[in-house]
């Protein structure tokens, strides 16, 4: 890799084991730090060359031994601007702000979501106080929820709070009082009332947007407890409401772990696609509620932490949002 002024020059030699011969997929496999959309943009812009000629077709087939040159301009993301986006504020003082995040709200700007994020809303709400805390693109953010996961999030409003919350999230309640609890509607009924999934998580080897349980991945521990079970039209158990608590905070952790033990989240198109046919065993009301949900059935209902300045133990709970209440009600009705 060479730096040339403000750009980077990357060189990839095709090894033939990337899982596909397509140029874009080979590059995605070999350059995990660049998103697929970023790679496609570079290809279409003529920044990817083979045998000294630009290749502008993402579907171009490369062969083993080919050397691909990628000229990557230095990323200069614009600084996020404040936007007037309504927030459901659960708690706020001079140090922290706790919000109940709605579905569909992206936490911080990224490719494809440069505006309309929680960060844009926070900048408008908090003014200049967030500036520089945790980086320009993620001011004040110490943890995140997926776009379509609802529930409680805490944001730091100054450096003291950022340092304290970062340490608490890194510890995840191992030595301190922090707790993060989720309500999860999952397919199937576990064979016992509670359990722990202790399985390392890493990037999926082929699908970059997914995570997977993989040997050698980062430690990931999820504790779960059965709260309620639901029957299908035939009277047999078809789904369950689980309370999950995190001991680590990996990307998509609950979604990956529950799928790993055979109980993926209802509505999770990424980790539970093979369970779509299960919906046929639901009653009409439940089928309609699940279709209307249009997201994974996951809600961050519990957050417990120490106040960064006072050390006071703070505890918040957020009830299920309306779409999950409707799903729960329909599942209880069964028919």
PDB file of N, CA, C and O in Angstrom, residues 112-148:
ATOM      1  N   UNK A 112     -24.692   6.112   3.014  1.00  0.00           N
ATOM      2  CA  UNK A 112     -26.107   5.879   2.773  1.00  0.00           C
ATOM      3  C   UNK A 112     -27.010   6.521   3.807  1.00  0.00           C
ATOM      4  O   UNK A 112     -28.224   6.603   3.624  1.00  0.00           O
ATOM      5  N   UNK A 113     -26.429   6.961   4.919  1.00  0.00           N
ATOM      6  CA  UNK A 113     -27.211   7.609   5.985  1.00  0.00           C
ATOM      7  C   UNK A 113     -26.421   8.813   6.494  1.00  0.00           C
ATOM      8  O   UNK A 113     -26.009   8.857   7.652  1.00  0.00           O
ATOM      9  N   UNK A 114     -26.214   9.786   5.632  1.00  0.00           N
ATOM     10  CA  UNK A 114     -25.408  10.953   6.006  1.00  0.00           C
ATOM     11  C   UNK A 114     -26.200  11.934   6.859  1.00  0.00           C
ATOM     12  O   UNK A 114     -25.625  12.738   7.592  1.00  0.00           O
ATOM     13  N   UNK A 115     -27.526  11.893   6.747  1.00  0.00           N
ATOM     14  CA  UNK A 115     -28.365  12.827   7.499  1.00  0.00           C
ATOM     15  C   UNK A 115     -29.507  12.050   8.153  1.00  0.00           C
ATOM     16  O   UNK A 115     -29.680  10.857   7.922  1.00  0.00           O
ATOM     17  N   UNK A 116     -30.282  12.747   8.962  1.00  0.00           N
ATOM     18  CA  UNK A 116     -31.438  12.136   9.584  1.00  0.00           C
ATOM     19  C   UNK A 116     -31.107  11.142  10.678  1.00  0.00           C
ATOM     20  O   UNK A 116     -31.922  10.284  11.006  1.00  0.00           O
ATOM     21  N   UNK A 117     -29.919  11.254  11.272  1.00  0.00           N
ATOM     22  CA  UNK A 117     -29.483  10.289  12.288  1.00  0.00           C
ATOM     23  C   UNK A 117     -29.693  10.842  13.697  1.00  0.00           C
ATOM     24  O   UNK A 117     -29.975  12.032  13.889  1.00  0.00           O
ATOM     25  N   UNK A 118     -29.518   9.964  14.679  1.00  0.00           N
ATOM     26  CA  UNK A 118     -29.576  10.390  16.067  1.00  0.00           C
ATOM     27  C   UNK A 118     -28.528  11.465  16.352  1.00  0.00           C
ATOM     28  O   UNK A 118     -28.790  12.428  17.086  1.00  0.00           O
ATOM     29  N   UNK A 119     -27.334  11.310  15.780  1.00  0.00           N
ATOM     30  CA  UNK A 119     -26.277  12.307  15.983  1.00  0.00           C
ATOM     31  C   UNK A 119     -26.734  13.684  15.482  1.00  0.00           C
ATOM     32  O   UNK A 119     -26.534  14.696  16.158  1.00  0.00           O
ATOM     33  N   UNK A 120     -27.364  13.742  14.311  1.00  0.00           N
ATOM     34  CA  UNK A 120     -27.876  15.018  13.801  1.00  0.00           C
ATOM     35  C   UNK A 120     -28.885  15.630  14.771  1.00  0.00           C
ATOM     36  O   UNK A 120     -28.883  16.841  15.022  1.00  0.00           O
ATOM     37  N   UNK A 121     -29.751  14.775  15.321  1.00  0.00           N
ATOM     38  CA  UNK A 121     -30.757  15.246  16.279  1.00  0.00           C
ATOM     39  C   UNK A 121     -30.102  15.754  17.559  1.00  0.00           C
ATOM     40  O   UNK A 121     -30.495  16.790  18.108  1.00  0.00           O
ATOM     41  N   UNK A 122     -29.077  15.024  18.028  1.00  0.00           N
ATOM     42  CA  UNK A 122     -28.403  15.404  19.276  1.00  0.00           C
ATOM     43  C   UNK A 122     -27.637  16.713  19.132  1.00  0.00           C
ATOM     44  O   UNK A 122     -27.608  17.537  20.053  1.00  0.00           O
ATOM     45  N   UNK A 123     -27.004  16.911  17.972  1.00  0.00           N
ATOM     46  CA  UNK A 123     -26.265  18.155  17.748  1.00  0.00           C
ATOM     47  C   UNK A 123     -27.220  19.344  17.820  1.00  0.00           C
ATOM     48  O   UNK A 123     -26.909  20.379  18.425  1.00  0.00           O
ATOM     49  N   UNK A 124     -28.404  19.186  17.230  1.00  0.00           N
ATOM     50  CA  UNK A 124     -29.393  20.261  17.283  1.00  0.00           C
ATOM     51  C   UNK A 124     -29.899  20.474  18.711  1.00  0.00           C
ATOM     52  O   UNK A 124     -30.075  21.608  19.160  1.00  0.00           O
ATOM     53  N   UNK A 125     -30.102  19.380  19.434  1.00  0.00           N
ATOM     54  CA  UNK A 125     -30.662  19.470  20.785  1.00  0.00           C
ATOM     55  C   UNK A 125     -29.648  20.000  21.799  1.00  0.00           C
ATOM     56  O   UNK A 125     -29.992  20.812  22.663  1.00  0.00           O
ATOM     57  N   UNK A 126     -28.415  19.522  21.699  1.00  0.00           N
ATOM     58  CA  UNK A 126     -27.400  19.864  22.703  1.00  0.00           C
ATOM     59  C   UNK A 126     -26.522  21.046  22.322  1.00  0.00           C
ATOM     60  O   UNK A 126     -25.716  21.504  23.134  1.00  0.00           O
ATOM     61  N   UNK A 127     -26.621  21.495  21.073  1.00  0.00           N
ATOM     62  CA  UNK A 127     -25.789  22.604  20.637  1.00  0.00           C
ATOM     63  C   UNK A 127     -24.327  22.209  20.550  1.00  0.00           C
ATOM     64  O   UNK A 127     -24.002  21.062  20.249  1.00  0.00           O
ATOM     65  N   UNK A 128     -23.427  23.121  20.854  1.00  0.00           N
ATOM     66  CA  UNK A 128     -21.996  22.877  20.694  1.00  0.00           C
ATOM     67  C   UNK A 128     -21.377  22.014  21.772  1.00  0.00           C
ATOM     68  O   UNK A 128     -20.201  21.668  21.693  1.00  0.00           O
ATOM     69  N   UNK A 129     -22.149  21.632  22.793  1.00  0.00           N
ATOM     70  CA  UNK A 129     -21.556  20.910  23.924  1.00  0.00           C
ATOM     71  C   UNK A 129     -21.027  19.527  23.541  1.00  0.00           C
ATOM     72  O   UNK A 129     -20.167  18.987  24.230  1.00  0.00           O
ATOM     73  N   UNK A 130     -21.548  18.956  22.463  1.00  0.00           N
ATOM     74  CA  UNK A 130     -21.099  17.621  22.062  1.00  0.00           C
ATOM     75  C   UNK A 130     -19.794  17.655  21.275  1.00  0.00           C
ATOM     76  O   UNK A 130     -19.168  16.628  21.065  1.00  0.00           O
ATOM     77  N   UNK A 131     -19.407  18.823  20.809  1.00  0.00           N
ATOM     78  CA  UNK A 131     -18.287  18.948  19.889  1.00  0.00           C
ATOM     79  C   UNK A 131     -17.026  18.260  20.409  1.00  0.00           C
ATOM     80  O   UNK A 131     -16.548  18.539  21.498  1.00  0.00           O
ATOM     81  N   UNK A 132     -16.498  17.342  19.597  1.00  0.00           N
ATOM     82  CA  UNK A 132     -15.216  16.724  19.902  1.00  0.00           C
ATOM     83  C   UNK A 132     -15.266  15.560  20.866  1.00  0.00           C
ATOM     84  O   UNK A 132     -14.266  14.896  21.087  1.00  0.00           O
ATOM     85  N   UNK A 133     -16.437  15.271  21.446  1.00  0.00           N
ATOM     86  CA  UNK A 133     -16.526  14.172  22.409  1.00  0.00           C
ATOM     87  C   UNK A 133     -16.713  12.867  21.654  1.00  0.00           C
ATOM     88  O   UNK A 133     -17.773  12.611  21.098  1.00  0.00           O
ATOM     89  N   UNK A 134     -15.667  12.059  21.582  1.00  0.00           N
ATOM     90  CA  UNK A 134     -15.790  10.757  20.930  1.00  0.00           C
ATOM     91  C   UNK A 134     -15.626  10.792  19.431  1.00  0.00           C
ATOM     92  O   UNK A 134     -15.895   9.807  18.760  1.00  0.00           O
ATOM     93  N   UNK A 135     -15.187  11.920  18.872  1.00  0.00           N
ATOM     94  CA  UNK A 135     -14.961  11.989  17.429  1.00  0.00           C
ATOM     95  C   UNK A 135     -16.039  12.772  16.719  1.00  0.00           C
ATOM     96  O   UNK A 135     -17.183  12.848  17.155  1.00  0.00           O
ATOM     97  N   UNK A 136     -15.676  13.341  15.578  1.00  0.00           N
ATOM     98  CA  UNK A 136     -16.577  14.222  14.840  1.00  0.00           C
ATOM     99  C   UNK A 136     -17.831  13.495  14.374  1.00  0.00           C
ATOM    100  O   UNK A 136     -18.939  14.026  14.431  1.00  0.00           O
ATOM    101  N   UNK A 137     -17.672  12.263  13.888  1.00  0.00           N
ATOM    102  CA  UNK A 137     -18.801  11.551  13.307  1.00  0.00           C
ATOM    103  C   UNK A 137     -19.686  10.868  14.354  1.00  0.00           C
ATOM    104  O   UNK A 137     -20.808  10.499  14.050  1.00  0.00           O
ATOM    105  N   UNK A 138     -19.157  10.682  15.566  1.00  0.00           N
ATOM    106  CA  UNK A 138     -19.923   9.974  16.596  1.00  0.00           C
ATOM    107  C   UNK A 138     -19.895  10.736  17.919  1.00  0.00           C
ATOM    108  O   UNK A 138     -19.601  10.154  18.955  1.00  0.00           O
ATOM    109  N   UNK A 139     -20.187  12.023  17.914  1.00  0.00           N
ATOM    110  CA  UNK A 139     -20.044  12.801  19.151  1.00  0.00           C
ATOM    111  C   UNK A 139     -20.960  12.290  20.262  1.00  0.00           C
ATOM    112  O   UNK A 139     -22.174  12.194  20.094  1.00  0.00           O
ATOM    113  N   UNK A 140     -20.343  11.934  21.384  1.00  0.00           N
ATOM    114  CA  UNK A 140     -21.103  11.510  22.541  1.00  0.00           C
ATOM    115  C   UNK A 140     -21.586  10.076  22.531  1.00  0.00           C
ATOM    116  O   UNK A 140     -22.080   9.571  23.535  1.00  0.00           O
ATOM    117  N   UNK A 141     -21.443   9.384  21.400  1.00  0.00           N
ATOM    118  CA  UNK A 141     -21.979   8.023  21.278  1.00  0.00           C
ATOM    119  C   UNK A 141     -21.016   7.024  21.933  1.00  0.00           C
ATOM    120  O   UNK A 141     -19.850   6.951  21.574  1.00  0.00           O
ATOM    121  N   UNK A 142     -21.531   6.242  22.881  1.00  0.00           N
ATOM    122  CA  UNK A 142     -20.704   5.232  23.549  1.00  0.00           C
ATOM    123  C   UNK A 142     -21.209   3.814  23.267  1.00  0.00           C
ATOM    124  O   UNK A 142     -20.528   2.834  23.557  1.00  0.00           O
ATOM    125  N   UNK A 143     -22.416   3.709  22.743  1.00  0.00           N
ATOM    126  CA  UNK A 143     -22.942   2.412  22.291  1.00  0.00           C
ATOM    127  C   UNK A 143     -24.012   2.710  21.247  1.00  0.00           C
ATOM    128  O   UNK A 143     -24.372   3.869  21.029  1.00  0.00           O
ATOM    129  N   UNK A 144     -24.503   1.675  20.593  1.00  0.00           N
ATOM    130  CA  UNK A 144     -25.495   1.938  19.551  1.00  0.00           C
ATOM    131  C   UNK A 144     -26.534   0.828  19.529  1.00  0.00           C
ATOM    132  O   UNK A 144     -26.315  -0.259  20.064  1.00  0.00           O
ATOM    133  N   UNK A 145     -27.655   1.138  18.919  1.00  0.00           N
ATOM    134  CA  UNK A 145     -28.684   0.149  18.621  1.00  0.00           C
ATOM    135  C   UNK A 145     -28.835   0.091  17.108  1.00  0.00           C
ATOM    136  O   UNK A 145     -28.659   1.107  16.427  1.00  0.00           O
ATOM    137  N   UNK A 146     -29.153  -1.087  16.582  1.00  0.00           N
ATOM    138  CA  UNK A 146     -29.394  -1.198  15.148  1.00  0.00           C
ATOM    139  C   UNK A 146     -30.513  -0.247  14.742  1.00  0.00           C
ATOM    140  O   UNK A 146     -31.387   0.095  15.547  1.00  0.00           O
ATOM    141  N   UNK A 147     -30.512   0.120  13.476  1.00  0.00           N
ATOM    142  CA  UNK A 147     -31.510   1.055  12.944  1.00  0.00           C
ATOM    143  C   UNK A 147     -32.928   0.683  13.362  1.00  0.00           C
ATOM    144  O   UNK A 147     -33.713   1.531  13.775  1.00  0.00           O
ATOM    145  N   UNK A 148     -33.276  -0.606  13.267  1.00  0.00           N
ATOM    146  CA  UNK A 148     -34.652  -1.014  13.518  1.00  0.00           C
ATOM    147  C   UNK A 148     -34.877  -1.614  14.901  1.00  0.00           C
ATOM    148  O   UNK A 148     -35.940  -2.179  15.166  1.00  0.00           O
TER     149      UNK A 148
END
